[in-house]
Amino acid sequence: MERKTFAIRNKEVKIPLLQGGMGVGISLGGLAGAVAKEGAVGVISAAQPGYREPDFYQNPVEANKRAMRSELKKAREIAPDGIIGFNIMVAMNYYEDYVREAVNAGADLIVSGAGLPADLPAYVKGSDVAIAPIVSTEKSAKVILKYWDRKYKRTADLLVIEGPLAGGHLGFHIKQLEEFTPSVYDEEVKKILQVVKTYEEKYDHKIPVILAGGIRNHEDYVHAMNLGVDGIQVASRFVTTVECDADERYKMAYVQAKEEDIEIVKSPVGMPGRAIHNKLMDKVASGIRVPAIKCLNCIHTCNPATTPYCITDALIHAAKGELDDALLFCGGKAYEADHIGTVKEVIDSFRFFED
Ligand SMILES: Cc1cc2nc3c(=O)[nH]c(=O)nc-3n(C[C@H](O)[C@H](O)[C@H](O)COP(=O)(O)O)c2cc1C
């Protein structure tokens, strides 16, 4: 395959891969740094990164901002010349504070999904940080690019398309998940590329488009590039690496998962998610409510009085390897994992630039 790379605001990305942000505590400075060191783009999740800080339950926002700084510093120490960004979910309360913290800390890039990052351009104004919305449909691509164009007279520096096989929260209704078979979704990707093209022409600069969701090997990569995108975003494959910031037991849950263990779950965020079936999901299915350790007011779509479980608690249990009480987010093909390797091994396995 022709040597095709892309640039993020004049910074050339050597390996056309973004590591997908994974919260809570799955992609922190360790994983993001290791990926950036290989020449791809490392992404730290800004979803409750401060969960290990001593004052997390008293002062969550401050603890998270402190952890964002220390995780970025850690990643930069691992990859001094690497490209490193944050994934900041729009559904989070204090979204603007976290974006401003990422800018002040010196991130290269902010990737935002779980909602459309309507006012992200305002929050990064005056800085050099690149911004990338995550979209899943032609409609959402049109809405966000049109809004940024009209209100902020600017466009995206990069655009991530997250397809139906992604892990974590999904940008689709349940019905769309059924309708978007792989070939139907390929057509949607092409339509999104057309939308992006109009803004590339208007702003006279390239907007690299990155495809995510179930991309695990060289063939998946070639398929994505043949659709016309500029690179891939990969998340689940990095969970089963020694450098991943999660507990070993979480990584092993991927290795042990079978295809039938992976299911679509309802999340308090109000979007469907994909996860490995476990005892927490059994409890929720049988109508048992699991009260929060302490509501941190983390997500604006969550009603603490009615939510079946607390997403922050469940994701922290996952990062700590407390599997029975965890929400074990994973991509649709995570069951293919058969061992724990290294970040370098994962990146090499894609055989970028080979036919
Ligand atoms: C454990 C896990 C946590 C995730 N957390 C986030 C997140 O916090 N924010 C986000 O935008 N996407 C999140 N995602 C989605 C990934 O960034 C990525 O786009 C997607 O999983 C790609 O598919 P793959 O896992 O099959 O490679 C998460 C995915 C996983 C597997």
Short mmCIF file of C-alpha atoms and ligand atoms in Angstrom, two decimals:
data_model
loop_
_atom_site.label_atom_id
_atom_site.label_comp_id
_atom_site.label_asym_id
_atom_site.label_seq_id
_atom_site.Cartn_x
_atom_site.Cartn_y
_atom_site.Cartn_z
CA MET A 1 0.00 0.00 0.00
CA GLU A 2 1.22 3.46 -0.95
CA ARG A 3 2.88 5.30 1.93
CA LYS A 4 -0.01 7.50 2.99
CA THR A 5 0.18 9.56 6.16
CA PHE A 6 -1.57 12.71 7.28
CA ALA A 7 -0.79 15.80 9.28
CA ILE A 8 -2.51 17.29 12.29
CA ARG A 9 -2.02 21.05 12.02
CA ASN A 10 1.36 20.77 10.28
CA LYS A 11 2.57 17.96 12.55
CA GLU A 12 3.14 14.93 10.41
CA VAL A 13 1.81 11.68 11.82
CA LYS A 14 4.25 8.94 10.83
CA ILE A 15 1.91 6.01 11.38
CA PRO A 16 -1.68 6.65 10.20
CA LEU A 17 -3.26 5.49 13.45
CA LEU A 18 -4.98 7.23 16.33
CA GLN A 19 -5.34 5.25 19.51
CA GLY A 20 -8.99 5.66 20.58
CA GLY A 21 -9.54 7.38 23.93
CA MET A 22 -10.76 4.91 26.54
CA GLY A 23 -12.29 5.94 29.85
CA VAL A 24 -12.25 5.48 32.74
CA GLY A 25 -8.53 4.93 33.27
CA ILE A 26 -7.95 2.60 30.31
CA SER A 27 -6.00 5.02 28.11
CA LEU A 28 -3.97 7.29 30.35
CA GLY A 29 -0.40 8.52 29.97
CA GLY A 30 1.16 5.04 29.86
CA LEU A 31 -0.76 3.79 26.84
CA ALA A 32 -0.94 7.14 25.03
CA GLY A 33 2.82 7.66 25.50
CA ALA A 34 3.67 4.18 24.22
CA VAL A 35 1.51 4.67 21.11
CA ALA A 36 2.95 8.14 20.41
CA LYS A 37 6.47 6.76 20.80
CA GLU A 38 5.80 4.43 17.86
CA GLY A 39 4.87 7.40 15.66
CA ALA A 40 1.07 7.08 15.91
CA VAL A 41 -1.19 9.42 17.91
CA GLY A 42 -1.70 8.71 21.62
CA VAL A 43 -4.95 9.78 23.24
CA ILE A 44 -5.53 10.15 26.99
CA SER A 45 -9.10 9.80 28.20
CA ALA A 46 -10.33 12.79 30.20
CA ALA A 47 -13.20 10.74 31.68
CA GLN A 48 -12.48 10.76 35.43
CA PRO A 49 -8.70 10.37 35.06
CA GLY A 50 -8.35 11.52 38.66
CA TYR A 51 -10.04 8.42 40.08
CA ARG A 52 -6.86 7.46 41.95
CA GLU A 53 -6.32 10.93 43.45
CA PRO A 54 -6.88 11.04 47.23
CA ASP A 55 -9.43 13.89 47.00
CA PHE A 56 -11.35 12.44 44.02
CA TYR A 57 -14.69 12.07 45.87
CA GLN A 58 -14.43 15.49 47.55
CA ASN A 59 -13.08 17.49 44.61
CA PRO A 60 -13.61 15.49 41.42
CA VAL A 61 -13.07 18.30 38.93
CA GLU A 62 -9.82 19.48 40.51
CA ALA A 63 -8.61 15.88 40.91
CA ASN A 64 -9.37 15.21 37.24
CA LYS A 65 -7.62 18.35 36.05
CA ARG A 66 -4.55 17.52 38.14
CA ALA A 67 -4.52 14.00 36.71
CA MET A 68 -4.89 15.33 33.14
CA ARG A 69 -1.70 17.33 33.65
CA SER A 70 0.23 14.48 35.25
CA GLU A 71 -0.91 11.93 32.65
CA LEU A 72 0.09 14.23 29.78
CA LYS A 73 3.46 14.81 31.45
CA LYS A 74 3.92 11.05 31.80
CA ALA A 75 3.07 10.49 28.13
CA ARG A 76 5.45 13.25 27.05
CA GLU A 77 8.24 11.67 29.08
CA ILE A 78 7.68 8.40 27.24
CA ALA A 79 7.38 10.10 23.83
CA PRO A 80 9.02 13.55 23.92
CA ASP A 81 8.45 14.11 20.19
CA GLY A 82 5.14 12.29 19.95
CA ILE A 83 1.68 13.64 19.14
CA ILE A 84 -0.56 13.33 22.18
CA GLY A 85 -4.14 14.46 22.73
CA PHE A 86 -7.13 14.10 25.01
CA ASN A 87 -10.50 12.49 24.39
CA ILE A 88 -13.07 14.66 26.15
CA MET A 89 -16.70 13.56 26.04
CA VAL A 90 -19.31 16.22 25.39
CA ALA A 91 -21.79 14.45 27.69
CA MET A 92 -19.59 15.24 30.69
CA ASN A 93 -20.42 18.09 33.03
CA TYR A 94 -17.54 20.58 33.25
CA TYR A 95 -16.71 19.77 29.62
CA GLU A 96 -15.49 23.33 29.03
CA ASP A 97 -13.21 23.20 32.12
CA TYR A 98 -11.62 19.97 30.90
CA VAL A 99 -11.10 21.36 27.40
CA ARG A 100 -9.45 24.49 28.79
CA GLU A 101 -7.27 22.31 31.02
CA ALA A 102 -6.17 20.24 28.02
CA VAL A 103 -5.25 23.43 26.16
CA ASN A 104 -3.31 24.85 29.13
CA ALA A 105 -1.53 21.56 29.70
CA GLY A 106 -0.23 21.69 26.12
CA ALA A 107 -2.13 18.90 24.36
CA ASP A 108 -1.67 18.64 20.60
CA LEU A 109 -5.22 17.53 19.95
CA ILE A 110 -8.72 17.28 21.45
CA VAL A 111 -11.05 14.57 20.19
CA SER A 112 -14.67 14.91 21.30
CA GLY A 113 -17.65 12.62 20.93
CA ALA A 114 -20.57 11.29 23.02
CA GLY A 115 -22.57 14.26 21.75
CA LEU A 116 -21.62 16.92 19.24
CA PRO A 117 -18.92 19.36 20.43
CA ALA A 118 -20.83 22.46 19.29
CA ASP A 119 -18.80 25.10 21.14
CA LEU A 120 -15.40 23.40 21.17
CA PRO A 121 -13.93 26.09 18.82
CA ALA A 122 -14.74 28.80 21.39
CA TYR A 123 -13.02 26.90 24.19
CA VAL A 124 -9.75 26.44 22.25
CA LYS A 125 -9.73 29.89 20.65
CA GLY A 126 -6.31 31.53 20.60
CA SER A 127 -4.47 28.23 21.03
CA ASP A 128 -2.80 25.95 18.53
CA VAL A 129 -4.54 22.79 19.71
CA ALA A 130 -6.19 20.78 16.93
CA ILE A 131 -9.85 19.82 17.25
CA ALA A 132 -11.56 16.67 16.03
CA PRO A 133 -15.25 15.86 16.34
CA ILE A 134 -16.36 12.22 16.41
CA VAL A 135 -19.34 11.51 14.17
CA SER A 136 -21.14 8.32 13.27
CA THR A 137 -23.54 9.39 10.52
CA GLU A 138 -23.63 11.72 7.53
CA LYS A 139 -26.26 13.71 9.43
CA SER A 140 -24.05 14.32 12.45
CA ALA A 141 -21.09 15.26 10.21
CA LYS A 142 -23.27 17.80 8.39
CA VAL A 143 -24.65 19.27 11.61
CA ILE A 144 -21.32 19.83 13.39
CA LEU A 145 -19.34 21.08 10.37
CA LYS A 146 -22.13 23.43 9.34
CA TYR A 147 -22.45 24.76 12.89
CA TRP A 148 -18.71 25.41 13.23
CA ASP A 149 -18.64 27.05 9.82
CA ARG A 150 -21.61 29.35 10.51
CA LYS A 151 -20.89 30.24 14.12
CA TYR A 152 -17.09 30.09 14.32
CA LYS A 153 -15.97 30.49 10.70
CA ARG A 154 -13.71 27.48 11.07
CA THR A 155 -13.66 23.78 10.41
CA ALA A 156 -12.28 20.60 11.92
CA ASP A 157 -8.55 19.81 11.91
CA LEU A 158 -9.38 16.11 11.80
CA LEU A 159 -12.60 14.11 11.82
CA VAL A 160 -13.14 10.70 13.42
CA ILE A 161 -15.88 8.42 12.10
CA GLU A 162 -16.93 5.87 14.69
CA GLY A 163 -18.75 2.95 13.13
CA PRO A 164 -21.22 0.41 14.58
CA LEU A 165 -18.50 -2.01 15.75
CA ALA A 166 -16.86 0.50 18.12
CA GLY A 167 -16.63 0.02 21.86
CA GLY A 168 -17.82 2.29 24.64
CA HIS A 169 -20.78 4.56 23.93
CA LEU A 170 -22.10 4.36 20.39
CA GLY A 171 -23.43 7.21 18.29
CA PHE A 172 -26.35 5.16 17.00
CA HIS A 173 -29.87 4.25 18.08
CA ILE A 174 -30.50 0.53 18.51
CA LYS A 175 -32.43 0.47 15.21
CA GLN A 176 -29.54 2.07 13.33
CA LEU A 177 -27.20 -0.56 14.75
CA GLU A 178 -29.34 -3.19 13.03
CA GLU A 179 -29.63 -1.25 9.77
CA PHE A 180 -25.94 -0.44 9.43
CA THR A 181 -24.58 -3.75 8.20
CA PRO A 182 -20.89 -3.49 7.17
CA SER A 183 -21.63 -2.83 3.49
CA VAL A 184 -24.38 -0.32 4.23
CA TYR A 185 -22.06 1.47 6.63
CA ASP A 186 -19.31 1.63 3.99
CA GLU A 187 -21.71 3.76 1.94
CA GLU A 188 -22.33 6.01 4.95
CA VAL A 189 -18.56 6.51 5.31
CA LYS A 190 -18.37 7.60 1.68
CA LYS A 191 -21.21 10.07 2.25
CA ILE A 192 -19.39 11.51 5.27
CA LEU A 193 -16.26 11.90 3.12
CA GLN A 194 -18.32 13.93 0.64
CA VAL A 195 -19.52 16.22 3.42
CA VAL A 196 -15.93 16.73 4.58
CA LYS A 197 -14.83 17.50 1.02
CA THR A 198 -17.10 20.55 0.83
CA TYR A 199 -15.43 22.04 3.90
CA GLU A 200 -11.93 21.15 2.66
CA GLU A 201 -12.70 23.11 -0.48
CA LYS A 202 -14.21 26.01 1.41
CA TYR A 203 -11.31 26.30 3.87
CA ASP A 204 -8.67 25.21 1.37
CA HIS A 205 -7.03 22.70 3.64
CA LYS A 206 -7.04 18.97 4.05
CA ILE A 207 -9.23 17.53 6.82
CA PRO A 208 -7.88 14.04 7.53
CA VAL A 209 -10.67 11.53 8.16
CA ILE A 210 -10.02 8.63 10.51
CA LEU A 211 -12.23 5.52 10.65
CA ALA A 212 -12.87 3.59 13.88
CA GLY A 213 -14.76 0.49 14.98
CA GLY A 214 -13.69 -3.12 14.85
CA ILE A 215 -10.45 -2.40 12.96
CA ARG A 216 -8.03 -5.10 14.10
CA ASN A 217 -5.70 -6.16 11.30
CA HIS A 218 -4.02 -5.34 8.01
CA GLU A 219 -7.06 -6.36 5.95
CA ASP A 220 -9.38 -4.11 7.99
CA TYR A 221 -6.88 -1.26 7.53
CA VAL A 222 -6.68 -1.78 3.76
CA HIS A 223 -10.47 -1.93 3.57
CA ALA A 224 -10.74 1.39 5.46
CA MET A 225 -8.14 3.10 3.27
CA ASN A 226 -9.87 1.87 0.14
CA LEU A 227 -13.02 3.67 1.27
CA GLY A 228 -10.98 6.88 1.02
CA VAL A 229 -10.13 7.68 4.63
CA ASP A 230 -6.69 8.86 5.74
CA GLY A 231 -6.12 6.65 8.76
CA ILE A 232 -7.66 4.41 11.38
CA GLN A 233 -8.57 4.74 15.04
CA VAL A 234 -7.99 1.61 17.10
CA ALA A 235 -8.97 1.08 20.73
CA SER A 236 -9.81 -2.49 21.79
CA ARG A 237 -6.59 -3.94 20.43
CA PHE A 238 -4.61 -1.69 22.76
CA VAL A 239 -6.47 -2.92 25.85
CA THR A 240 -4.61 -6.22 25.64
CA THR A 241 -1.16 -4.65 25.82
CA VAL A 242 1.23 -4.47 28.74
CA GLU A 243 1.30 -0.69 28.39
CA CYS A 244 -2.50 -0.28 28.72
CA ASP A 245 -3.31 1.55 31.95
CA ALA A 246 -6.05 -0.85 33.09
CA ASP A 247 -5.72 -3.67 35.62
CA GLU A 248 -4.46 -7.02 34.31
CA ARG A 249 -7.83 -8.68 35.10
CA TYR A 250 -9.62 -6.29 32.75
CA LYS A 251 -7.17 -7.14 29.97
CA MET A 252 -7.70 -10.85 30.63
CA ALA A 253 -11.49 -10.38 30.41
CA TYR A 254 -10.92 -9.49 26.74
CA VAL A 255 -8.68 -12.49 26.17
CA GLN A 256 -11.27 -14.78 27.73
CA ALA A 257 -14.38 -13.23 26.15
CA LYS A 258 -16.24 -15.22 23.52
CA GLU A 259 -18.22 -13.63 20.71
CA GLU A 260 -21.53 -14.31 22.47
CA ASP A 261 -20.34 -12.56 25.65
CA ILE A 262 -20.28 -9.18 23.91
CA GLU A 263 -23.56 -7.30 24.01
CA ILE A 264 -25.22 -3.93 23.57
CA VAL A 265 -26.02 -2.37 26.94
CA LYS A 266 -27.99 0.64 28.11
CA SER A 267 -25.84 3.28 29.71
CA PRO A 268 -26.83 6.11 32.06
CA VAL A 269 -25.33 8.43 29.43
CA GLY A 270 -28.47 7.72 27.40
CA MET A 271 -26.70 6.09 24.47
CA PRO A 272 -26.28 2.41 23.76
CA GLY A 273 -22.88 1.01 24.65
CA ARG A 274 -21.01 -2.22 23.93
CA ALA A 275 -19.60 -4.32 26.73
CA ILE A 276 -18.73 -7.82 27.93
CA HIS A 277 -21.63 -9.46 29.77
CA ASN A 278 -21.05 -9.82 33.52
CA LYS A 279 -22.78 -9.94 36.90
CA LEU A 280 -23.53 -6.21 36.92
CA MET A 281 -25.42 -6.57 33.64
CA ASP A 282 -27.40 -9.50 35.11
CA LYS A 283 -28.35 -7.36 38.09
CA VAL A 284 -29.43 -4.45 35.92
CA ALA A 285 -31.47 -6.80 33.68
CA SER A 286 -33.30 -8.16 36.71
CA GLY A 287 -34.25 -4.63 37.80
CA ILE A 288 -31.84 -4.30 40.73
CA ARG A 289 -30.61 -0.73 41.16
CA VAL A 290 -27.00 -0.30 42.24
CA PRO A 291 -26.67 3.00 44.13
CA ALA A 292 -23.68 5.27 43.48
CA ILE A 293 -20.82 5.40 46.01
CA LYS A 294 -21.26 9.15 45.80
CA CYS A 295 -22.88 11.01 42.92
CA LEU A 296 -20.22 13.22 41.32
CA ASN A 297 -22.64 14.90 38.94
CA CYS A 298 -20.45 13.69 36.08
CA ILE A 299 -22.87 13.35 33.15
CA HIS A 300 -25.63 15.79 32.33
CA THR A 301 -27.89 13.11 30.85
CA CYS A 302 -27.86 10.96 34.01
CA ASN A 303 -30.63 11.20 36.59
CA PRO A 304 -29.12 9.86 39.85
CA ALA A 305 -32.61 9.16 41.25
CA THR A 306 -33.50 6.68 38.53
CA THR A 307 -30.25 5.47 36.98
CA PRO A 308 -29.91 1.68 37.29
CA TYR A 309 -26.21 2.02 38.13
CA CYS A 310 -23.57 4.72 38.34
CA ILE A 311 -21.45 4.85 35.19
CA THR A 312 -18.45 6.36 36.99
CA ASP A 313 -18.47 3.65 39.67
CA ALA A 314 -18.90 0.88 37.10
CA LEU A 315 -16.08 2.15 34.89
CA ILE A 316 -13.74 2.67 37.85
CA HIS A 317 -14.45 -0.93 38.91
CA ALA A 318 -13.44 -1.94 35.37
CA ALA A 319 -10.15 -0.03 35.44
CA LYS A 320 -9.37 -1.59 38.84
CA GLY A 321 -10.17 -5.08 37.60
CA GLU A 322 -13.19 -5.55 39.92
CA LEU A 323 -14.94 -7.39 37.15
CA ASP A 324 -18.25 -8.39 38.78
CA ASP A 325 -19.20 -4.78 39.54
CA ALA A 326 -17.76 -3.31 36.36
CA LEU A 327 -19.03 -2.03 33.05
CA LEU A 328 -16.60 -3.81 30.74
CA PHE A 329 -16.67 -1.65 27.63
CA CYS A 330 -15.19 -3.29 24.54
CA GLY A 331 -15.34 -3.16 20.76
CA GLY A 332 -17.49 -5.56 18.72
CA LYS A 333 -14.52 -7.75 17.81
CA ALA A 334 -12.70 -7.66 21.15
CA TYR A 335 -13.30 -11.41 21.52
CA GLU A 336 -10.61 -11.94 18.89
CA ALA A 337 -7.90 -11.04 21.44
CA ASP A 338 -5.90 -14.12 22.38
CA HIS A 339 -2.96 -12.80 24.38
CA ILE A 340 -1.46 -9.75 26.03
CA GLY A 341 1.24 -8.24 23.83
CA THR A 342 2.96 -4.89 23.43
CA VAL A 343 1.90 -1.65 21.75
CA LYS A 344 4.70 -2.09 19.20
CA GLU A 345 3.45 -5.58 18.37
CA VAL A 346 -0.08 -4.24 17.78
CA ILE A 347 1.13 -1.41 15.55
CA ASP A 348 3.50 -3.66 13.58
CA SER A 349 0.71 -6.20 13.06
CA PHE A 350 -1.20 -3.69 10.90
CA ARG A 351 1.68 -3.78 8.39
CA PHE A 352 1.11 -0.18 7.43
CA PHE A 353 2.57 0.66 4.01
CA GLU A 354 2.71 -3.03 2.95
CA ASP A 355 0.47 -4.55 0.29
C1 LIG B 1 -12.89 0.32 26.94
C2 LIG B 1 -13.30 1.38 26.00
C3 LIG B 1 -13.55 2.67 26.47
C4 LIG B 1 -13.89 3.69 25.59
N1 LIG B 1 -14.07 4.96 26.08
C5 LIG B 1 -14.30 5.97 25.22
C6 LIG B 1 -14.37 7.31 25.71
O1 LIG B 1 -14.20 7.57 26.90
N2 LIG B 1 -14.64 8.29 24.81
C7 LIG B 1 -14.82 8.03 23.47
O2 LIG B 1 -15.05 8.95 22.70
N3 LIG B 1 -14.74 6.76 23.00
C8 LIG B 1 -14.47 5.75 23.83
N4 LIG B 1 -14.34 4.48 23.34
C9 LIG B 1 -14.39 4.26 21.87
C10 LIG B 1 -12.98 4.16 21.28
O3 LIG B 1 -12.26 5.35 21.43
C11 LIG B 1 -12.93 3.74 19.79
O4 LIG B 1 -13.38 4.72 18.93
C12 LIG B 1 -13.65 2.45 19.44
O5 LIG B 1 -13.70 1.55 20.50
C13 LIG B 1 -12.95 1.82 18.24
O6 LIG B 1 -13.31 0.48 18.05
P1 LIG B 1 -12.39 -0.74 18.49
O7 LIG B 1 -12.42 -0.74 19.96
O8 LIG B 1 -13.03 -1.92 17.87
O9 LIG B 1 -11.00 -0.47 17.95
C14 LIG B 1 -14.01 3.42 24.21
C15 LIG B 1 -13.79 2.12 23.74
C16 LIG B 1 -13.43 1.12 24.61
C17 LIG B 1 -13.15 -0.24 24.06
#
